[in-house]
Amino acid sequence: MNLTAESHRVPLSDGNSIPLLGLGTYADPQKTPKGSCLESVKIAIDTGYRHIDGAFVYFNEHEVGQAIREKIAEGKIKREDIFYCGKLWNTCHPPELVRPTLEKTLKILQLDYVDLYIIELPMAFKPGDAIYPKDENGKFIYHETDLCATWEAMEACKDAGLAKSIGVSNFNRRQLEMILNKPGLKYKPVSNQVECHPYFTQPKLLEFCRKHDIVIVGYSPLGTSRDETWVNVSSPPLLKDPVLNAIGKKYNKTAAQVALRFSIQRGVVVIPKSFNPQRIRENFQIFDFSLTEKEMKEIEALNKNVRYVELLM
């Protein structure tokens, strides 16, 4: 796959296309300084990123929207240049809540539409104002969900022009088949956002999704922060891997750049999260080299089937 910074997009099954490299904007609101997401998105757009991955529960969509609007006002980009992905949270699965939730996201972003809207998880929490509803014992309060009914409400959002494309996240094969085999299916998911990196290559899911023209979007493509409150820290840090570092030395690239290049050569879209200006720029420098078939196989052999993000909920 010969890719350049100008053509780093892959087609989606609905005729839309998604940039292979995006900026993840996940942030812990308790630890992330106000305005850091705004500046990061502006730096990313100036660097050449056109794909921004966000979510209502990151609590920073107002900063993302402001950054996009400021860059449009500067004449740096047009709205149609940007590919923004938003997410339907677990408390909003009931069909009657789907469109109002997306409309709330659009109001926060101050945009007319999102390019991709996805169901963030295939399980639901009790609807209500609490983002993470818990009982008196501190346990999550779950809610029975009908993914097919939720999907029909997602389809209606696409028909209304509020989302150009619709997809899912953290879905396994069985959950994808539930949607794909739904009677009266109008639009199939164009993408499935899952954890994917050299230590967790997802070969079976990738093969299944390819057969059904579903693009895999890989989150945590560089591993993750070592925050033991939500990360499996028993697995070794991906970016210290000797194979990735040895290949990087050959191309005068970092282990991170090699890991990202590996994924996009597999046709996996990557959305590395960073609020560090140097790393944002560095992560974009992956279109001026290619890994050989031998190197791709060496990296594939690193697979440990280990998740960093265990989603214990």
Tab-separated table of C-alpha atoms in Angstrom:
chain	number	residue	atom	x	y	z
A	1	MET	CA	0.000	0.000	0.000
A	2	ASN	CA	1.640	3.200	-1.205
A	3	LEU	CA	0.335	6.106	0.837
A	4	THR	CA	1.071	9.800	0.865
A	5	ALA	CA	-0.042	12.521	3.233
A	6	GLU	CA	-2.379	13.829	0.504
A	7	SER	CA	-4.115	10.520	-0.157
A	8	HIS	CA	-4.246	8.892	3.250
A	9	ARG	CA	-7.972	8.105	3.104
A	10	VAL	CA	-9.836	4.833	2.790
A	11	PRO	CA	-13.309	4.479	1.268
A	12	LEU	CA	-16.291	3.643	3.448
A	13	SER	CA	-19.077	1.420	2.174
A	14	ASP	CA	-21.543	4.327	2.007
A	15	GLY	CA	-19.401	6.352	-0.422
A	16	ASN	CA	-17.810	8.521	2.263
A	17	SER	CA	-14.089	8.183	3.023
A	18	ILE	CA	-12.107	8.323	6.247
A	19	PRO	CA	-8.530	9.576	6.759
A	20	LEU	CA	-6.226	6.760	7.861
A	21	LEU	CA	-4.683	8.919	10.562
A	22	GLY	CA	-6.647	10.905	13.105
A	23	LEU	CA	-6.169	12.715	16.393
A	24	GLY	CA	-7.776	11.092	19.426
A	25	THR	CA	-9.097	13.616	21.943
A	26	TYR	CA	-9.832	11.369	24.931
A	27	ALA	CA	-9.111	13.267	28.126
A	28	ASP	CA	-9.671	12.872	31.849
A	29	PRO	CA	-11.478	16.115	32.768
A	30	GLN	CA	-9.984	15.935	36.277
A	31	LYS	CA	-6.396	15.869	34.984
A	32	THR	CA	-6.477	17.764	31.679
A	33	PRO	CA	-5.922	21.536	31.832
A	34	LYS	CA	-8.690	23.645	30.325
A	35	GLY	CA	-7.881	24.686	26.749
A	36	SER	CA	-5.320	21.948	26.083
A	37	CYS	CA	-7.669	20.085	23.729
A	38	LEU	CA	-8.439	23.333	21.856
A	39	GLU	CA	-4.743	24.018	21.247
A	40	SER	CA	-4.000	20.391	20.341
A	41	VAL	CA	-6.718	20.236	17.692
A	42	LYS	CA	-5.517	23.530	16.184
A	43	ILE	CA	-1.924	22.237	16.072
A	44	ALA	CA	-3.149	18.979	14.527
A	45	ILE	CA	-5.089	20.788	11.791
A	46	ASP	CA	-2.081	22.996	11.030
A	47	THR	CA	0.084	19.857	10.857
A	48	GLY	CA	-2.232	18.249	8.304
A	49	TYR	CA	-4.624	16.092	10.319
A	50	ARG	CA	-8.157	16.095	8.957
A	51	HIS	CA	-9.663	13.327	11.117
A	52	ILE	CA	-10.635	14.217	14.701
A	53	ASP	CA	-12.041	11.541	17.000
A	54	GLY	CA	-14.120	12.794	19.908
A	55	ALA	CA	-16.976	11.883	22.228
A	56	PHE	CA	-19.575	13.522	24.434
A	57	VAL	CA	-18.074	11.803	27.522
A	58	TYR	CA	-14.640	13.318	26.909
A	59	PHE	CA	-16.224	16.603	28.061
A	60	ASN	CA	-14.168	18.634	25.584
A	61	GLU	CA	-16.278	18.695	22.424
A	62	HIS	CA	-16.808	22.433	22.947
A	63	GLU	CA	-13.023	22.904	22.573
A	64	VAL	CA	-12.863	20.623	19.524
A	65	GLY	CA	-15.689	22.521	17.838
A	66	GLN	CA	-14.079	25.877	18.636
A	67	ALA	CA	-10.745	24.732	17.156
A	68	ILE	CA	-12.416	23.570	13.940
A	69	ARG	CA	-14.436	26.778	13.618
A	70	GLU	CA	-11.365	28.970	14.259
A	71	LYS	CA	-9.392	27.152	11.559
A	72	ILE	CA	-12.304	27.538	9.136
A	73	ALA	CA	-12.451	31.281	9.943
A	74	GLU	CA	-8.700	31.556	9.272
A	75	GLY	CA	-9.221	30.014	5.841
A	76	LYS	CA	-6.963	27.090	6.740
A	77	ILE	CA	-9.700	24.527	6.069
A	78	LYS	CA	-13.308	24.190	4.961
A	79	ARG	CA	-15.826	22.239	7.003
A	80	GLU	CA	-15.902	19.474	4.377
A	81	ASP	CA	-12.141	18.961	4.806
A	82	ILE	CA	-12.633	17.778	8.394
A	83	PHE	CA	-13.790	14.283	9.335
A	84	TYR	CA	-15.256	14.383	12.846
A	85	CYS	CA	-16.330	11.245	14.694
A	86	GLY	CA	-18.753	11.544	17.629
A	87	LYS	CA	-20.103	8.792	19.894
A	88	LEU	CA	-23.420	7.704	21.407
A	89	TRP	CA	-22.859	7.061	25.121
A	90	ASN	CA	-24.136	4.056	27.102
A	91	THR	CA	-26.953	5.945	28.853
A	92	CYS	CA	-28.506	6.943	25.530
A	93	HIS	CA	-29.288	3.621	23.829
A	94	PRO	CA	-33.125	3.847	23.960
A	95	PRO	CA	-34.178	4.792	20.383
A	96	GLU	CA	-36.008	7.939	21.489
A	97	LEU	CA	-32.776	9.281	23.029
A	98	VAL	CA	-30.455	8.752	20.048
A	99	ARG	CA	-31.325	11.787	17.910
A	100	PRO	CA	-31.626	14.229	20.863
A	101	THR	CA	-28.198	13.038	22.071
A	102	LEU	CA	-26.612	13.644	18.670
A	103	GLU	CA	-28.337	17.032	18.440
A	104	LYS	CA	-26.851	17.908	21.839
A	105	THR	CA	-23.382	16.964	20.540
A	106	LEU	CA	-23.901	19.150	17.451
A	107	LYS	CA	-25.007	22.053	19.638
A	108	ILE	CA	-21.850	21.683	21.782
A	109	LEU	CA	-19.639	21.450	18.669
A	110	GLN	CA	-21.623	24.235	16.943
A	111	LEU	CA	-21.528	22.164	13.752
A	112	ASP	CA	-24.376	21.114	11.444
A	113	TYR	CA	-23.372	17.464	11.168
A	114	VAL	CA	-20.795	14.896	12.213
A	115	ASP	CA	-18.989	12.838	9.589
A	116	LEU	CA	-19.290	9.641	11.610
A	117	TYR	CA	-21.493	8.789	14.580
A	118	ILE	CA	-20.880	5.526	16.400
A	119	ILE	CA	-22.395	3.478	19.214
A	120	GLU	CA	-19.561	3.667	21.751
A	121	LEU	CA	-20.207	0.330	23.479
A	122	PRO	CA	-22.585	-2.588	22.830
A	123	MET	CA	-23.869	-2.445	26.422
A	124	ALA	CA	-26.030	0.162	28.121
A	125	PHE	CA	-26.238	1.971	31.440
A	126	LYS	CA	-29.467	3.170	33.046
A	127	PRO	CA	-30.663	6.282	31.149
A	128	GLY	CA	-30.550	9.528	33.081
A	129	ASP	CA	-28.318	12.442	33.997
A	130	ALA	CA	-25.573	10.315	35.580
A	131	ILE	CA	-22.858	9.430	33.051
A	132	TYR	CA	-21.777	6.437	35.159
A	133	PRO	CA	-24.929	5.491	37.127
A	134	LYS	CA	-24.161	3.444	40.255
A	135	ASP	CA	-26.235	1.952	43.045
A	136	GLU	CA	-25.750	2.437	46.795
A	137	ASN	CA	-23.007	-0.219	46.731
A	138	GLY	CA	-21.044	1.587	44.043
A	139	LYS	CA	-21.925	-0.927	41.310
A	140	PHE	CA	-22.856	0.150	37.791
A	141	ILE	CA	-26.570	0.178	37.004
A	142	TYR	CA	-27.007	-1.496	33.642
A	143	HIS	CA	-29.946	-1.244	31.270
A	144	GLU	CA	-31.325	-3.838	28.892
A	145	THR	CA	-30.547	-2.678	25.379
A	146	ASP	CA	-31.904	-3.623	21.968
A	147	LEU	CA	-28.979	-2.897	19.671
A	148	CYS	CA	-31.148	-3.324	16.570
A	149	ALA	CA	-33.622	-0.685	17.776
A	150	THR	CA	-30.740	1.646	18.664
A	151	TRP	CA	-29.288	1.052	15.201
A	152	GLU	CA	-32.587	1.992	13.517
A	153	ALA	CA	-32.470	5.304	15.387
A	154	MET	CA	-28.876	5.763	14.147
A	155	GLU	CA	-30.091	5.144	10.585
A	156	ALA	CA	-32.727	7.855	11.051
A	157	CYS	CA	-29.964	10.293	12.094
A	158	LYS	CA	-28.143	9.553	8.844
A	159	ASP	CA	-31.346	10.054	6.842
A	160	ALA	CA	-31.845	13.408	8.595
A	161	GLY	CA	-28.360	14.539	7.519
A	162	LEU	CA	-27.109	14.834	11.102
A	163	ALA	CA	-24.441	12.158	10.491
A	164	LYS	CA	-22.866	11.395	7.126
A	165	SER	CA	-21.874	7.878	8.186
A	166	ILE	CA	-22.782	5.605	11.094
A	167	GLY	CA	-20.792	2.863	12.779
A	168	VAL	CA	-20.041	1.072	16.031
A	169	SER	CA	-17.274	0.656	18.583
A	170	ASN	CA	-16.076	-2.243	20.741
A	171	PHE	CA	-18.394	-4.660	18.918
A	172	ASN	CA	-17.405	-8.303	18.529
A	173	ARG	CA	-18.356	-10.522	15.606
A	174	ARG	CA	-21.601	-11.712	17.210
A	175	GLN	CA	-22.763	-8.159	17.904
A	176	LEU	CA	-21.865	-7.057	14.378
A	177	GLU	CA	-23.796	-10.006	12.930
A	178	MET	CA	-26.827	-8.983	14.996
A	179	ILE	CA	-26.874	-5.656	13.127
A	180	LEU	CA	-25.874	-7.060	9.722
A	181	ASN	CA	-28.632	-9.709	9.883
A	182	LYS	CA	-31.307	-7.335	11.153
A	183	PRO	CA	-34.518	-7.538	9.054
A	184	GLY	CA	-35.003	-4.320	7.108
A	185	LEU	CA	-31.422	-3.143	7.567
A	186	LYS	CA	-31.063	0.167	5.743
A	187	TYR	CA	-27.394	0.996	6.368
A	188	LYS	CA	-24.744	-1.351	7.681
A	189	PRO	CA	-22.024	-0.095	10.035
A	190	VAL	CA	-19.209	1.462	7.984
A	191	SER	CA	-16.662	1.104	10.803
A	192	ASN	CA	-15.918	-0.628	14.083
A	193	GLN	CA	-13.632	1.237	16.493
A	194	VAL	CA	-11.661	-1.194	18.670
A	195	GLU	CA	-8.331	-1.442	20.463
A	196	CYS	CA	-5.734	-2.439	17.859
A	197	HIS	CA	-1.916	-2.323	17.901
A	198	PRO	CA	1.071	-4.684	17.401
A	199	TYR	CA	0.407	-6.429	20.743
A	200	PHE	CA	-3.310	-6.821	19.934
A	201	THR	CA	-3.658	-7.187	16.162
A	202	GLN	CA	-7.258	-8.488	16.079
A	203	PRO	CA	-6.674	-10.768	13.024
A	204	LYS	CA	-10.031	-12.615	13.156
A	205	LEU	CA	-12.106	-9.482	13.689
A	206	LEU	CA	-10.129	-7.656	10.987
A	207	GLU	CA	-10.788	-10.472	8.512
A	208	PHE	CA	-14.517	-10.557	9.347
A	209	CYS	CA	-14.847	-6.779	9.007
A	210	ARG	CA	-12.981	-6.772	5.677
A	211	LYS	CA	-15.435	-9.343	4.298
A	212	HIS	CA	-18.295	-7.022	5.190
A	213	ASP	CA	-16.639	-3.756	4.069
A	214	ILE	CA	-16.402	-2.532	7.661
A	215	VAL	CA	-13.291	-0.430	8.321
A	216	ILE	CA	-11.457	-1.084	11.588
A	217	VAL	CA	-10.528	2.111	13.447
A	218	GLY	CA	-7.832	1.314	15.992
A	219	TYR	CA	-7.764	3.187	19.279
A	220	SER	CA	-4.734	3.014	21.592
A	221	PRO	CA	-2.567	2.247	18.506
A	222	LEU	CA	0.553	3.090	20.560
A	223	GLY	CA	-0.561	1.296	23.694
A	224	THR	CA	-1.832	3.643	26.396
A	225	SER	CA	-0.844	5.708	29.376
A	226	ARG	CA	0.178	3.615	32.371
A	227	ASP	CA	-2.825	4.702	34.440
A	228	GLU	CA	-3.674	1.655	36.508
A	229	THR	CA	-7.168	2.982	37.294
A	230	TRP	CA	-8.276	1.932	33.796
A	231	VAL	CA	-5.274	0.317	32.068
A	232	ASN	CA	-3.824	-3.199	32.313
A	233	VAL	CA	-0.298	-2.231	33.395
A	234	SER	CA	0.874	-5.851	33.691
A	235	SER	CA	1.537	-5.865	29.941
A	236	PRO	CA	4.890	-4.358	28.862
A	237	PRO	CA	4.893	-0.874	27.282
A	238	LEU	CA	4.471	-1.260	23.516
A	239	LEU	CA	6.867	1.548	22.592
A	240	LYS	CA	9.776	-0.110	24.388
A	241	ASP	CA	9.499	-3.184	22.174
A	242	PRO	CA	12.955	-4.030	20.728
A	243	VAL	CA	11.576	-5.072	17.309
A	244	LEU	CA	9.720	-1.778	16.809
A	245	ASN	CA	12.767	0.179	17.943
A	246	ALA	CA	15.176	-1.780	15.705
A	247	ILE	CA	12.981	-1.224	12.636
A	248	GLY	CA	12.635	2.432	13.600
A	249	LYS	CA	16.401	2.821	13.737
A	250	LYS	CA	16.666	1.557	10.142
A	251	TYR	CA	14.263	4.243	8.872
A	252	ASN	CA	15.313	6.955	11.349
A	253	LYS	CA	11.831	6.727	12.865
A	254	THR	CA	10.497	6.223	16.378
A	255	ALA	CA	8.857	3.033	17.630
A	256	ALA	CA	5.580	4.980	17.655
A	257	GLN	CA	5.910	5.903	13.989
A	258	VAL	CA	6.660	2.272	13.106
A	259	ALA	CA	3.620	1.055	15.079
A	260	LEU	CA	1.350	3.555	13.331
A	261	ARG	CA	2.785	2.733	9.914
A	262	PHE	CA	2.225	-0.979	10.579
A	263	SER	CA	-1.471	-0.393	11.242
A	264	ILE	CA	-2.179	1.811	8.243
A	265	GLN	CA	-0.393	-0.623	5.925
A	266	ARG	CA	-2.891	-3.220	7.191
A	267	GLY	CA	-5.711	-0.843	6.261
A	268	VAL	CA	-6.469	-0.046	9.909
A	269	VAL	CA	-7.318	3.594	10.633
A	270	VAL	CA	-5.373	4.904	13.646
A	271	ILE	CA	-6.368	7.636	16.093
A	272	PRO	CA	-3.405	8.192	18.455
A	273	LYS	CA	-4.313	10.496	21.322
A	274	SER	CA	-1.831	13.218	22.195
A	275	PHE	CA	-1.961	16.732	23.609
A	276	ASN	CA	1.813	17.091	23.154
A	277	PRO	CA	2.605	19.341	20.145
A	278	GLN	CA	5.855	17.532	19.300
A	279	ARG	CA	4.213	14.103	19.388
A	280	ILE	CA	1.206	15.297	17.389
A	281	ARG	CA	3.582	16.409	14.624
A	282	GLU	CA	5.760	13.304	14.973
A	283	ASN	CA	2.779	10.948	14.668
A	284	PHE	CA	1.912	12.560	11.328
A	285	GLN	CA	5.331	11.771	9.830
A	286	ILE	CA	4.417	8.240	8.715
A	287	PHE	CA	3.716	8.782	5.029
A	288	ASP	CA	7.333	9.070	3.843
A	289	PHE	CA	8.391	5.459	4.401
A	290	SER	CA	7.003	1.934	3.957
A	291	LEU	CA	7.585	-1.278	5.873
A	292	THR	CA	8.679	-4.328	3.890
A	293	GLU	CA	6.612	-7.520	3.849
A	294	LYS	CA	9.223	-9.147	6.107
A	295	GLU	CA	9.014	-6.279	8.609
A	296	MET	CA	5.218	-6.422	8.588
A	297	LYS	CA	5.382	-10.136	9.443
A	298	GLU	CA	7.919	-9.498	12.198
A	299	ILE	CA	5.589	-6.957	13.763
A	300	GLU	CA	2.540	-9.214	13.308
A	301	ALA	CA	4.442	-11.889	15.251
A	302	LEU	CA	4.540	-9.546	18.272
A	303	ASN	CA	0.821	-10.119	18.846
A	304	LYS	CA	0.141	-11.149	22.454
A	305	ASN	CA	-3.684	-10.938	22.333
A	306	VAL	CA	-3.474	-8.553	25.264
A	307	ARG	CA	-5.765	-5.593	25.789
A	308	TYR	CA	-4.417	-2.513	27.509
A	309	VAL	CA	-7.935	-1.079	27.820
A	310	GLU	CA	-9.863	-3.859	29.552
A	311	LEU	CA	-13.250	-2.088	29.800
A	312	LEU	CA	-13.983	-3.836	33.098
A	313	MET	CA	-17.387	-2.151	33.233
